[in-house]
Short mmCIF file of C-alpha atoms in Angstrom, two decimals:
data_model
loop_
_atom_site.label_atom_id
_atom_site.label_comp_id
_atom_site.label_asym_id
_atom_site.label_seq_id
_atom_site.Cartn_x
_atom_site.Cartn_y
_atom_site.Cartn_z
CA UNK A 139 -28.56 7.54 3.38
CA UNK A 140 -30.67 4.32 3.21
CA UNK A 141 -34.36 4.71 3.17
CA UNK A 142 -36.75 1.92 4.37
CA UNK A 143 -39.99 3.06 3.12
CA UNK A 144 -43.21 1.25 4.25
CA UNK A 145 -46.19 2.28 2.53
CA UNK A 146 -48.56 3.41 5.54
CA UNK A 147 -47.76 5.33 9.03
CA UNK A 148 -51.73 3.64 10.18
CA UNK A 149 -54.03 1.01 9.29
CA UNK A 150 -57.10 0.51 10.34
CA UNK A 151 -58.81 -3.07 9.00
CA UNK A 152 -61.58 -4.82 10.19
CA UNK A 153 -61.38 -8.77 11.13
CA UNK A 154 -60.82 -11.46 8.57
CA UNK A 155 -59.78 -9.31 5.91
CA UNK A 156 -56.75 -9.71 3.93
CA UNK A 157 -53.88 -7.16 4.90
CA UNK A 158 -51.05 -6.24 2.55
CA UNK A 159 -48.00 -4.68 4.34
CA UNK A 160 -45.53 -3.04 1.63
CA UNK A 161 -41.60 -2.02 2.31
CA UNK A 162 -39.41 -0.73 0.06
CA UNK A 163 -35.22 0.10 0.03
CA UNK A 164 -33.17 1.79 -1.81
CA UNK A 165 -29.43 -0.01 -1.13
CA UNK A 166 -29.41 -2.77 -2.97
CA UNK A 167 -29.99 -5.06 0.31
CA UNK A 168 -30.21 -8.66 0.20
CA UNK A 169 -31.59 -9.07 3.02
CA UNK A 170 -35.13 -7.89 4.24
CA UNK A 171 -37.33 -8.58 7.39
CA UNK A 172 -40.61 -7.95 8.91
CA UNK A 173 -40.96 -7.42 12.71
CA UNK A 174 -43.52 -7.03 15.18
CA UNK A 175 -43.41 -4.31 18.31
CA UNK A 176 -45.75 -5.09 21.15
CA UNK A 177 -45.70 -3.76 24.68
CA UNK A 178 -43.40 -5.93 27.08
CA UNK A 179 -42.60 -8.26 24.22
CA UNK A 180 -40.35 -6.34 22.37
CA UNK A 181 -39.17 -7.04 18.63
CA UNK A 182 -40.15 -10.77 17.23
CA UNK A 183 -39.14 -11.94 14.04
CA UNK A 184 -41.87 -12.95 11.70
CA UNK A 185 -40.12 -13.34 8.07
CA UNK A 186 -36.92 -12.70 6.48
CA UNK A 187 -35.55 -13.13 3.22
CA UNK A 188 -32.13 -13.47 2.23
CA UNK A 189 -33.08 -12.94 -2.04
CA UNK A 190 -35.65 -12.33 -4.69
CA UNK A 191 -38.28 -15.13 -4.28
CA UNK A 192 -36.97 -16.84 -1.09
CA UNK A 193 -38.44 -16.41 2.50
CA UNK A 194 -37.62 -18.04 5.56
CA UNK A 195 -39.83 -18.22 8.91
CA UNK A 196 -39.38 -16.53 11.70
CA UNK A 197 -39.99 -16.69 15.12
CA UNK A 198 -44.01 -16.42 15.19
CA UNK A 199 -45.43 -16.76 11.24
CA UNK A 200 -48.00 -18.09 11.83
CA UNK A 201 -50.91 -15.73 10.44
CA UNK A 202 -48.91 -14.34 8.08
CA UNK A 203 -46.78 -14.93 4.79
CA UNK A 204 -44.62 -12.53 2.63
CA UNK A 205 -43.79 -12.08 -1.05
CA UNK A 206 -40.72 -10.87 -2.51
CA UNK A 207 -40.70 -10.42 -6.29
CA UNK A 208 -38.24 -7.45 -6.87
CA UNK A 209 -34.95 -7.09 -4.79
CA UNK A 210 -36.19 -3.81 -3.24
CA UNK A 211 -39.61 -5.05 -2.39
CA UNK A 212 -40.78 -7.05 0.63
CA UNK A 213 -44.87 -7.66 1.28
CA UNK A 214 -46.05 -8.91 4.66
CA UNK A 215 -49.66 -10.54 4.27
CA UNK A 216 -52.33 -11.39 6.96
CA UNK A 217 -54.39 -13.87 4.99
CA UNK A 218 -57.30 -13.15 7.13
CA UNK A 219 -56.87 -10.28 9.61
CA UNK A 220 -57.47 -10.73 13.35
CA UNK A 221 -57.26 -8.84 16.71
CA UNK A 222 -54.33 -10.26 18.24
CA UNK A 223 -52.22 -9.26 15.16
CA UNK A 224 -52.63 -5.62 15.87
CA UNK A 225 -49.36 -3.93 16.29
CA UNK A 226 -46.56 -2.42 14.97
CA UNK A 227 -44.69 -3.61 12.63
CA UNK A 228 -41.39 -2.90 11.57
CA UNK A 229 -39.46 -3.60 8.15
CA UNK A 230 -36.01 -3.69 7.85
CA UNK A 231 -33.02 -4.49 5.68
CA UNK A 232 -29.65 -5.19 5.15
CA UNK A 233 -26.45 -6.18 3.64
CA UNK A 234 -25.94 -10.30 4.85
CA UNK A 235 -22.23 -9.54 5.97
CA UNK A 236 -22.68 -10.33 9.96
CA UNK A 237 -21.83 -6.90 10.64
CA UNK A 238 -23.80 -4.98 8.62
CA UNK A 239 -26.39 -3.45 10.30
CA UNK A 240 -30.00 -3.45 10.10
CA UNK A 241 -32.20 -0.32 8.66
CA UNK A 242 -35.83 0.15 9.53
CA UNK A 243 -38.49 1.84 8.68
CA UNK A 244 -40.71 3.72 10.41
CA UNK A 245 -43.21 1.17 10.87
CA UNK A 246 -46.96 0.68 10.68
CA UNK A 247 -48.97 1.00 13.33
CA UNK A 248 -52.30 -1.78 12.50
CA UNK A 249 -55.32 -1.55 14.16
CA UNK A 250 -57.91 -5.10 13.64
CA UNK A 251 -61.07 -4.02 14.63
CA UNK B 34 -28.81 -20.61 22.00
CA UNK B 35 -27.59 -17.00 21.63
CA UNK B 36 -29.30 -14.26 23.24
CA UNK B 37 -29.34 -10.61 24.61
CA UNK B 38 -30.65 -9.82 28.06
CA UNK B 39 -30.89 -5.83 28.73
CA UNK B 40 -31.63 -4.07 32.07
CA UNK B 41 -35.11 -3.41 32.44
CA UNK B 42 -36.19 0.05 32.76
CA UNK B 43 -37.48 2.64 32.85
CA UNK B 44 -34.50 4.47 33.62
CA UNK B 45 -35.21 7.78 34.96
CA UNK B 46 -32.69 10.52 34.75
CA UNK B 47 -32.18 14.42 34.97
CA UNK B 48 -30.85 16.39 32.59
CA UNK B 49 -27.03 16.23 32.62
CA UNK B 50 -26.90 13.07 34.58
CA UNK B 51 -24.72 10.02 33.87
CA UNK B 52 -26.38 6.87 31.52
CA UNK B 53 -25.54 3.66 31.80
CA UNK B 54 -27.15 0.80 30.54
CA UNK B 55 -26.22 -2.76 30.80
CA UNK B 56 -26.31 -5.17 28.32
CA UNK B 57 -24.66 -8.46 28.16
CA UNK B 58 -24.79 -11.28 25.78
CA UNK B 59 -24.69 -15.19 25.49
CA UNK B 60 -23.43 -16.03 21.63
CA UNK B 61 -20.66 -18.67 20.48
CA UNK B 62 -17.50 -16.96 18.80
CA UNK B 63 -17.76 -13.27 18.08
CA UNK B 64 -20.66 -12.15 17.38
CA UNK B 65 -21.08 -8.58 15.79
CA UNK B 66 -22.55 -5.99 18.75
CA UNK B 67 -25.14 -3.12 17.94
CA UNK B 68 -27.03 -0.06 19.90
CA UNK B 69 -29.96 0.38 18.55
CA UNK B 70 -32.61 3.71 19.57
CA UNK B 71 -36.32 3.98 18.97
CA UNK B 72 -37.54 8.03 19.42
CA UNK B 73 -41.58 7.86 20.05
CA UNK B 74 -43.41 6.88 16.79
CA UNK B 75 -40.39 6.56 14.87
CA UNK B 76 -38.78 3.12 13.80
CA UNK B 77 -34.76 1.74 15.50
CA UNK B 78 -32.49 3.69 14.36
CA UNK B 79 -28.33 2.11 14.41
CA UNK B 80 -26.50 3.98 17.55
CA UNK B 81 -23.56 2.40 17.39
CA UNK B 82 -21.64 -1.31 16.73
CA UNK B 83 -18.67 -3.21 17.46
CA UNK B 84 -17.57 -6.05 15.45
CA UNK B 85 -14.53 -7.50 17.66
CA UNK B 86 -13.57 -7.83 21.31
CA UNK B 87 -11.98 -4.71 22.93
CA UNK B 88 -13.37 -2.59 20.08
CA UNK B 89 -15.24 0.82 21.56
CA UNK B 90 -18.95 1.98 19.18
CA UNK B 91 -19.49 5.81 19.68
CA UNK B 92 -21.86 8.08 18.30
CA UNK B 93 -23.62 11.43 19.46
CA UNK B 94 -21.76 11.39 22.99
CA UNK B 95 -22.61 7.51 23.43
CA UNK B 96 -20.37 5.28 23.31
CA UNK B 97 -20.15 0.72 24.16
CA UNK B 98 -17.03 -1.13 24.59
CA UNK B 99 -16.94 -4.81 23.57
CA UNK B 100 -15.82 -6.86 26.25
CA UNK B 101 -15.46 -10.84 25.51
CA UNK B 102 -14.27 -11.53 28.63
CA UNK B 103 -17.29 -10.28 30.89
CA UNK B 104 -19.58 -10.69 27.45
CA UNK B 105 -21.03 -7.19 27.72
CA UNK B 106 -21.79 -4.37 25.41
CA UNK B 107 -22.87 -1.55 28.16
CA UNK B 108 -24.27 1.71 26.77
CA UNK B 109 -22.62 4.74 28.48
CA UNK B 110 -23.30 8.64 27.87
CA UNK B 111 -21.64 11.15 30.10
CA UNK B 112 -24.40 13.71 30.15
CA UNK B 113 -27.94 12.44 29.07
CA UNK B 114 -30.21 15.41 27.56
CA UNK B 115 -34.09 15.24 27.28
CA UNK B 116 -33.78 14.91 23.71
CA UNK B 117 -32.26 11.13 24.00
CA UNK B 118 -35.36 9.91 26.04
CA UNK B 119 -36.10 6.90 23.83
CA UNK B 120 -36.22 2.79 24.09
CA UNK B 121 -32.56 1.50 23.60
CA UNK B 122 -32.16 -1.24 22.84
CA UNK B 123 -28.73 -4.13 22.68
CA UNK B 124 -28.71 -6.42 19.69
CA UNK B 125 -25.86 -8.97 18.42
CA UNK B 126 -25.54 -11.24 14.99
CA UNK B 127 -24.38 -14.70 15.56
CA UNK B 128 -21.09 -15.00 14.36
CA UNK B 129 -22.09 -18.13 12.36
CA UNK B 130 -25.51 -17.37 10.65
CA UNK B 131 -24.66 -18.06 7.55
CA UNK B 132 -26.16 -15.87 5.01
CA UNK B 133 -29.19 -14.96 6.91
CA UNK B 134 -27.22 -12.80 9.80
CA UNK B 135 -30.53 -12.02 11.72
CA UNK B 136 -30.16 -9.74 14.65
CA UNK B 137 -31.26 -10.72 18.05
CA UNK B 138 -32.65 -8.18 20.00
CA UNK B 139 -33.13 -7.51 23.76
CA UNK B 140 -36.14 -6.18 25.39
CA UNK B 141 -35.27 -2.81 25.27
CA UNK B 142 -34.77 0.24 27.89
CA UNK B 143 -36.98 2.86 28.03
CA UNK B 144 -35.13 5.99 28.95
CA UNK B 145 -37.31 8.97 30.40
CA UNK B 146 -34.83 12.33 31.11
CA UNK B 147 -36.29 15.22 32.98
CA UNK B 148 -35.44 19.20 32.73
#
């Protein structure tokens, strides 16, 4: 089975600090995204990447950036943390075939105090 | 552009009773069709998918049948139990995405079943 591991279940992190977000697979994916869950606004896309070192912009980046230096690694980062950015967030990957589906993790639930 | 609209819920059901939830699409070509299910504090996890027009997704007594020609991938479940109370939710990839083949989501349905 795939796994989707992200690295923390909760966060807790107090404004204007610098967040680090870490998701790992195990399939050999090409493709990796981070998401955001809020209440009535349902999943938004904030990053993707399609291969090792490239990233492409979501729907609402701003706030945040990502690094991916190893196939099976994708960081989100919140340069300088702030309220309206807590949520959940979801990572997810996949094969880039258009019907290959996605695979999440369980998220992480952040809290910016 | 392309996009997913979802009935809103919550949809509130008793045990045994018959699901459906609607979900219809705006997307140029074929676009690949996907079920997704959230439990509570748990990420989506893949329901089902259909790739091509007339082509029926099933999985654990759910089941969606692509249909170009009203552009609808409805969820349907003969007899809901209180174990599949979760958010659904109806997702498609553009048929011509290139390499990037990002998923567009709906809102999602929050489905509450009772004993």
């Amino acid at each position: 089975d795939v796994k989707v591991t992200q690295s923390s279940r909760y966060l807790v992190k107090r404004t204007g600090e610098k967040v680090f977000l870490e998701c790992v697979q195990d399939m050999d994916h090409e493709n990796m995204f981070w998401y955001r869950q809020d209440p009535g606004l349902g999943l938004r896309l904030i990053y993707f990447s399609y291969d090792v070192k490239m990233k492409e912009k979501g729907d609402i980046p701003e706030g945040y950036s990502v690094s991916r230096e190893k196939k099976e690694r994708f960081s989100l980062i919140l340069e300088s943390a702030s309220t309206n950015q807590t949520s959940m967030y979801l990572c997810a990957s996949k094969f880039p075939e258009s019907n290959s589906p996605l695979h999440f993790g369980n998220g992480t639930r952040l809290t910016v105090t | 552009g392309d996009s997913v609209t979802q009935m809103e819920g919550p949809v509130t059901l008793s045990e045994e009773a018959f699901l459906t939830i609607n979900c219809t699409y705006t997307a140029t070509g074929y676009p690949s069709l996907f079920w997704y299910v959230q439990y509570p504090g748990e990420g989506l996890q893949l329901l089902l998918k259909a790739t091509k027009a007339d082509d029926k997704g099933s999985n654990k007594g759910f089941e969606a049948t692509y249909r170009k020609e009203t552009t609808s991938f409805h969820l349907e479940k003969g007899s809901v139990q209180v174990s599949d109370s979760a958010v659904y939710f109806c997702a498609l990839t553009p048929p011509f995405s290139g390499g990037y083949n990002k998923l567009i989501f709906g809102a999602g349905t929050r489905l509450a079943v009772h004993p």
